[in-house]
Structure formats: structure tokens, C-alpha cells
CSV table of C-alpha atoms in Angstrom, one decimal:
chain,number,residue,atom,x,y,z
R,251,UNK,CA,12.4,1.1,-41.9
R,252,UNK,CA,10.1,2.1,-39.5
R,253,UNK,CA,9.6,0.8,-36.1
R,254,UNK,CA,6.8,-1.4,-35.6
R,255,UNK,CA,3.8,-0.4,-33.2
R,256,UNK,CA,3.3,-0.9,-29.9
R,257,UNK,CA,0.9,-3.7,-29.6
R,258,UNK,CA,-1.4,-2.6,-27.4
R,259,UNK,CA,-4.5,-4.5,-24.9
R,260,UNK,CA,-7.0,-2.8,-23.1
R,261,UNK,CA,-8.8,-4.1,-19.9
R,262,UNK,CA,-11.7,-2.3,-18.7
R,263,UNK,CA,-15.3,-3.4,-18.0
R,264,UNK,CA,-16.9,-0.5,-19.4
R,265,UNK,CA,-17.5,-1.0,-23.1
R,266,UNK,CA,-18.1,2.6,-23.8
R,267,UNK,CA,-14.3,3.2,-21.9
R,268,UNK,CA,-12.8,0.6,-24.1
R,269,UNK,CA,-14.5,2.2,-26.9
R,270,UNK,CA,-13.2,5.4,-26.1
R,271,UNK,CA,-9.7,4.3,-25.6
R,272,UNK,CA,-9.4,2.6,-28.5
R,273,UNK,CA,-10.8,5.5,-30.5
R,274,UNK,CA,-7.7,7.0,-29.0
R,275,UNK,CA,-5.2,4.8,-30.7
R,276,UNK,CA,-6.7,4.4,-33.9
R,277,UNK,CA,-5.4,5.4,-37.0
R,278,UNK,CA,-2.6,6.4,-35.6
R,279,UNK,CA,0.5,3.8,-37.1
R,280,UNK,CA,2.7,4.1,-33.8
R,281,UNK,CA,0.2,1.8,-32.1
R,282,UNK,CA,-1.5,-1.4,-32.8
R,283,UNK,CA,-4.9,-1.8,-30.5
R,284,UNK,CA,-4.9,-6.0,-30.4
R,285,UNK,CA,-7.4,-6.7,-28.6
R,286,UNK,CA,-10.1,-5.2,-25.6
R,287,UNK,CA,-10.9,-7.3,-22.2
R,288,UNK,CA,-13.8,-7.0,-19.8
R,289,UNK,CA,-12.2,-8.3,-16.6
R,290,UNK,CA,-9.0,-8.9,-14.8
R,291,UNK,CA,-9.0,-12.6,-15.9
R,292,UNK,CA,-10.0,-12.3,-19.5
R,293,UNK,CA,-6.9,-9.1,-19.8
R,294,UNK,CA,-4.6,-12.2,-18.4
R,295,UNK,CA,-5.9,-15.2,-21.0
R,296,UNK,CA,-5.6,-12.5,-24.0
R,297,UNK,CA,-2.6,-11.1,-23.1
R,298,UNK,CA,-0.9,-14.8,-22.7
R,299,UNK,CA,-2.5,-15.2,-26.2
R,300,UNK,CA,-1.4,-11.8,-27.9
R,301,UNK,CA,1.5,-10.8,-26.5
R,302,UNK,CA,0.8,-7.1,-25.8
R,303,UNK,CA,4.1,-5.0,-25.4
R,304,UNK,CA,1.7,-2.4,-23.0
R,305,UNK,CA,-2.0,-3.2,-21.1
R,306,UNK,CA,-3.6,-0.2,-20.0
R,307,UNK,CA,-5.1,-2.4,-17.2
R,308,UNK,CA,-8.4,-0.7,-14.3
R,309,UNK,CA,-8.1,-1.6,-11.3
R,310,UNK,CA,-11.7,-2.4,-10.4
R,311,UNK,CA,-13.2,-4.5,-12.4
R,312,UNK,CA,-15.4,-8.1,-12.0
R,313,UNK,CA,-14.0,-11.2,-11.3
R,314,UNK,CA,-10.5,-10.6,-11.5
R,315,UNK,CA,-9.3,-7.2,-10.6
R,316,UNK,CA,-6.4,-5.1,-11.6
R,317,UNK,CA,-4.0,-5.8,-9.3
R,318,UNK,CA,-4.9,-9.5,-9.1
R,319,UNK,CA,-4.3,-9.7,-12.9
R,320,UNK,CA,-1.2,-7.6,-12.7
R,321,UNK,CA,0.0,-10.4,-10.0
R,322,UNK,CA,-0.9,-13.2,-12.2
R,323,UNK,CA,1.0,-11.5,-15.1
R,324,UNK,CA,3.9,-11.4,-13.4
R,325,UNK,CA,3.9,-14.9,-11.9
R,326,UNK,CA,2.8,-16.6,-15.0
R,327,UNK,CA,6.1,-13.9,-17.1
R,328,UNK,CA,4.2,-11.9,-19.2
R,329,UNK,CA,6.5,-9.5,-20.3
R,330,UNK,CA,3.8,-6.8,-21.0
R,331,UNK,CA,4.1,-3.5,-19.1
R,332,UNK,CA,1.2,-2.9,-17.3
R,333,UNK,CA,-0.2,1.3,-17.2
R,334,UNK,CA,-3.1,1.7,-14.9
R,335,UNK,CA,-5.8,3.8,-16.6
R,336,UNK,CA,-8.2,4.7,-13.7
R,337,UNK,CA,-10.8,6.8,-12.1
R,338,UNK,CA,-9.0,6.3,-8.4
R,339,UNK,CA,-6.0,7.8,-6.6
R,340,UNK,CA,-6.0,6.3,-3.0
R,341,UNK,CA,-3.7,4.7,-1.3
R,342,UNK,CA,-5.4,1.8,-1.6
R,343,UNK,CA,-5.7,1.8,-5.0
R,344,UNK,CA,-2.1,2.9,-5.9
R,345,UNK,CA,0.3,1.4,-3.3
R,346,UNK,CA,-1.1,-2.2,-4.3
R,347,UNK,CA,-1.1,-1.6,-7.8
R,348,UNK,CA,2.9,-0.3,-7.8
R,349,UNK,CA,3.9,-3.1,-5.5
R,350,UNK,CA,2.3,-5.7,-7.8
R,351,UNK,CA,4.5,-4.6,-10.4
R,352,UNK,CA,2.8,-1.7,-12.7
R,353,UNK,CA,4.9,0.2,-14.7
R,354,UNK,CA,2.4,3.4,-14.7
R,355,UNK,CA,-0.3,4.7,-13.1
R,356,UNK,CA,-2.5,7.3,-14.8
R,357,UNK,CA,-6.2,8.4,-14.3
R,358,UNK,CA,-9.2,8.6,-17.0
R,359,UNK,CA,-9.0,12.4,-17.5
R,360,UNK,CA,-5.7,12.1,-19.3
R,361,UNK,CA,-5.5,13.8,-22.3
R,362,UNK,CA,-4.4,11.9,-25.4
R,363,UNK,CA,-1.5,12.9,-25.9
R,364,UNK,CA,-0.3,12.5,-22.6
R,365,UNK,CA,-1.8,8.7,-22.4
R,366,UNK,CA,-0.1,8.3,-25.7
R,367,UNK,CA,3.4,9.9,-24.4
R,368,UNK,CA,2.6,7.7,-21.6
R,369,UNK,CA,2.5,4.5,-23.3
R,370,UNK,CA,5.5,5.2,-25.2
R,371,UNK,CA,7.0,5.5,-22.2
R,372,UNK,CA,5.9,2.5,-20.2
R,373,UNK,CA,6.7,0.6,-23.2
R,374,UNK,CA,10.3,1.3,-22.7
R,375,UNK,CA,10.1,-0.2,-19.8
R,376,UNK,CA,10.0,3.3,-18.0
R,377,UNK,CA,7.8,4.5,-15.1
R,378,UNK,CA,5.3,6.9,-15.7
R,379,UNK,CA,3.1,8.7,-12.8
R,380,UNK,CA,0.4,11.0,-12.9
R,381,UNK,CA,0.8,13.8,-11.2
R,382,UNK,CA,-1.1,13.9,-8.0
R,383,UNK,CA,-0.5,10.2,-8.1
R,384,UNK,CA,3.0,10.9,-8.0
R,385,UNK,CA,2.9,13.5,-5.0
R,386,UNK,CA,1.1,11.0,-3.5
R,387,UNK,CA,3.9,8.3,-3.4
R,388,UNK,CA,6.0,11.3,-2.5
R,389,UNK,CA,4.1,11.9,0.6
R,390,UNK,CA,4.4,8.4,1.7
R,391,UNK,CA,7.9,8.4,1.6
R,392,UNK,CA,8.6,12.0,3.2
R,393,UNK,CA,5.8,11.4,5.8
R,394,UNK,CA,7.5,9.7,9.0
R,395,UNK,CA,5.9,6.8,9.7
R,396,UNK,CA,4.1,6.9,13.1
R,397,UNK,CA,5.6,4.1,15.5
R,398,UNK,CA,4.4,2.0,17.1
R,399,UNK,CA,5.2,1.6,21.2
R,400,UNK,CA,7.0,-1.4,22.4
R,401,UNK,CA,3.4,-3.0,24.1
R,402,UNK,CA,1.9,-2.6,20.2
R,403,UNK,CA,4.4,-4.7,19.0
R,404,UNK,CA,3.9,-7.1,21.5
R,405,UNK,CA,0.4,-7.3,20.4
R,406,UNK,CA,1.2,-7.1,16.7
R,407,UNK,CA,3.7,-10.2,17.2
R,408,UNK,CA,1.4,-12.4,18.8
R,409,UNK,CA,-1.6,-11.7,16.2
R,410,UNK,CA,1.6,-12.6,13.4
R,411,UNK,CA,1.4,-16.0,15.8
R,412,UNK,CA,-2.2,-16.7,15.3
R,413,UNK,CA,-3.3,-15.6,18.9
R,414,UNK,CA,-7.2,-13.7,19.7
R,415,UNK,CA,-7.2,-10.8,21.6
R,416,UNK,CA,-8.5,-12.9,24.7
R,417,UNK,CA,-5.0,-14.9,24.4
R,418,UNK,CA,-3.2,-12.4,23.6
R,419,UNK,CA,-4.2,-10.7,27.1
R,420,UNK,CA,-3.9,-13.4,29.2
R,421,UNK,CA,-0.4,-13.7,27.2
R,422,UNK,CA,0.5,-10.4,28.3
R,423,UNK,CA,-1.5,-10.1,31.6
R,424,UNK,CA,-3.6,-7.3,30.2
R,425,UNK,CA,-7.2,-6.8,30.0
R,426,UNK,CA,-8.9,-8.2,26.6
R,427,UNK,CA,-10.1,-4.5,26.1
R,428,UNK,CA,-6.6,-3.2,25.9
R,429,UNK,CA,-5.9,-5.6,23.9
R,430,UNK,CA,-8.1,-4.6,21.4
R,431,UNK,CA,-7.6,-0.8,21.9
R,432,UNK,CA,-3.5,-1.8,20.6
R,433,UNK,CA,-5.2,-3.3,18.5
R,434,UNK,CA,-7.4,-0.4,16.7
R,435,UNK,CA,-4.2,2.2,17.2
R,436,UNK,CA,-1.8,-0.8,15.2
R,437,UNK,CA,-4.3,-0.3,12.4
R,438,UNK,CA,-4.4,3.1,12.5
R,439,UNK,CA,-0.2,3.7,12.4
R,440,UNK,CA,-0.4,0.9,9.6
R,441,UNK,CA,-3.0,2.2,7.8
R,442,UNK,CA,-4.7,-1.0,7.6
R,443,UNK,CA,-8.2,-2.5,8.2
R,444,UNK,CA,-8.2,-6.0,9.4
R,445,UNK,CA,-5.3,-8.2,11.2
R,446,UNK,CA,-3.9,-9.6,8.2
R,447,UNK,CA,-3.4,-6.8,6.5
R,448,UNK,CA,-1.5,-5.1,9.8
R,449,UNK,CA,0.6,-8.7,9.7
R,450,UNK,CA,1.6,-8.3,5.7
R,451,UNK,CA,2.5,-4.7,6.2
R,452,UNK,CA,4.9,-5.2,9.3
R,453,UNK,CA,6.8,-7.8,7.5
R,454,UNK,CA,6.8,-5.4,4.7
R,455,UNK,CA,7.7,-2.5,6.2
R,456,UNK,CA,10.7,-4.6,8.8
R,457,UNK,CA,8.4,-3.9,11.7
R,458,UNK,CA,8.4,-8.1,12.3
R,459,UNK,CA,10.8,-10.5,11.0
R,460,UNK,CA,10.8,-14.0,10.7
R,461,UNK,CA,12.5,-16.5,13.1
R,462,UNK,CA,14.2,-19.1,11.7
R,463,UNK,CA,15.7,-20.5,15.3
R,464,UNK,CA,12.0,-21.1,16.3
């Protein structure tokens, strides 16, 4: 008997991408294209409804996003294996999309055999990288992480409190200025843009914990 196809969902807000992925699968009896999806929320409501064993899921797409959807997947236990078929490699674009629980992360100039390979392979429940994405994810765990000095933490633990920069000087008897030069030098090191992003990627990384005896 043979083994039944992998059931299949696409999410992308490009018709002509959809189009051109499903063209990919078709007429080919190892897969089973169920349905397409325009949006991060409309990938969720159909997969709930279909029961997709892989999504190729973009990440930037209207209304919901990828890794919004990929999130709301998990929390809702879909079992679906998400692959991320995408035009973008950044660190932005992958980190997010890995921590939220893809199982793959490929980009639009795959070839077909390799996205087919590549679903196979997710559908196992296996991880599959492309390959600069996967040097990237290299780099990020090779590269030492730039630290930050004992006076930046200071700063970064009383923005985790809630504090501005003009309490967070007169906290520290600093000028507000300095304040926000830590500040800019925190994001840097963290690679982030905005304080709560710093905050999420302290805890993340063990850079702040949380106090229970407070």
C-alpha cells in the first residue's frame, strides 16, 4: 500500500506565488495541495479546519504575519509543521521565526526539488535550513556576544522596572544624557531597537532574571 500524501497549505499573499507553488506540487501523488491562504490569520483558520501535516507559511504578509500565525499555531496545537518559504534572510526575519517554533526555513529561489526534499523532511518532523540561513544561525552562536558593562546593566534593570531615562538618572546619580547613551550602546550589544525588545532579549538570553523575593 502506498503511503498517503502529505497534505499540504500554503500561505502567502501573492496569488501569482501561491500559484506558482502549487504548480510545484501538482500532479505529483506524494503530496496533496489542500488549500492556499492570503494572510497569517486566514493560514491559521484553514489549517485548524484542514489539518495540514506541513504549511509552507511567508513571513510578511497582511494582517497576520508569519511569525504571529506560527505562534498562534502553536498555542492553539496545531500539529502542522510550519516551513518558511521566503524572500528574507535577516536576523530579524529568521531568529523570530525559529523561536516561534518553525520547523524550516527556506527562501523563494529554491529549486523544486529541494522545496520538495524539504517538505518531506519537515514533515518528519525534521529541521531543514537553507543554506546561508543556516550559516547565519551558525554565526550567531560562534559570534561572542558583546557584553554589556556593569553600569549597562544597571540601566537595562531599571528600564525591566518600568523607569524613564530621567529616573533612571536620578536613580543612579548620572546625568539623563548618559543615561540614554547606555541606553543606545544596550541596543546596540542586543541588537535590538526599542526598550522592550532590549528587556525580552535579556531575560532571553539570562542577562536579567526574575525576582521572586521582591
Amino acid at each position: 500500500m502506498a503511503d498517503a500524501p502529505i497534505r499540504l497549505l500554503i500561505a502567502d499573499d501573492h496569488p501569482i506565488v501561491r500559484d506558482g507553488i502549487r504548480g510545484m506540487f501538482t500532479g505529483d501523488p506524494a503530496f496533496e495541495v489542500l488549500g492556499e491562504a492570503a494572510d497569517g490569520a486566514q493560514a491559521v483558520a484553514l489549517a485548524r479546519a484542514l489539518n495540514p501535516d506541513v504549511i509552507l507559511m511567508d513571513l510578511r504578509m497582511p494582517r497576520m504575519d508569519g511569525v504571529t500565525a506560527i505562534k498562534e499555531l502553536a498555542r492553539l496545537g496545531i500539529a502542522a509543521r510550519v516551513l518558511v518559504l521566503t524572500t528574507y534572510d535577516t536576523d530579524r526575519d529568521v531568529l523570530p521565526a525559529i523561536e516561534a517554533g518553525a520547523t524550516g526555513y527556506l527562501l523563494k529561489d529554491t529549486g523544486r526539488d529541494e522545496l520538495a526534499q524539504a517538505v518531506r523532511t519537515a514533515a518528519r518532523g525534521e529541521a531543514v535550513l537553507s543554506p546561508s540561513v543556516a550559516t547565519r544561525l551558525l554565526g550567531q552562536v560562534r559570534a561572542p556576544a558583546d557584553p554589556l558593562s556593569a553600569r549597562e546593566l544597571e540601566v537595562l534593570r531599571l528600564i525591566a522596572e518600568g523607569a524613564t531615562n530621567r529616573e533612571a538618572a536620578a536613580r543612579l546619580f548620572i546625568s539623563e544624557a548618559t543615561v540614554k547613551s547606555h541606553v543606545l550602546h544596550i541596543y546596540a550589544k542586543l541588537g535590538v531597537n526599542d526598550r522592550a525588545a532590549a528587556v525580552a532579549t535579556a531575560f532571553r538570553r539570562g542577562l536579567l532574571v526574575l525576582d521572586d523575593d521582591r
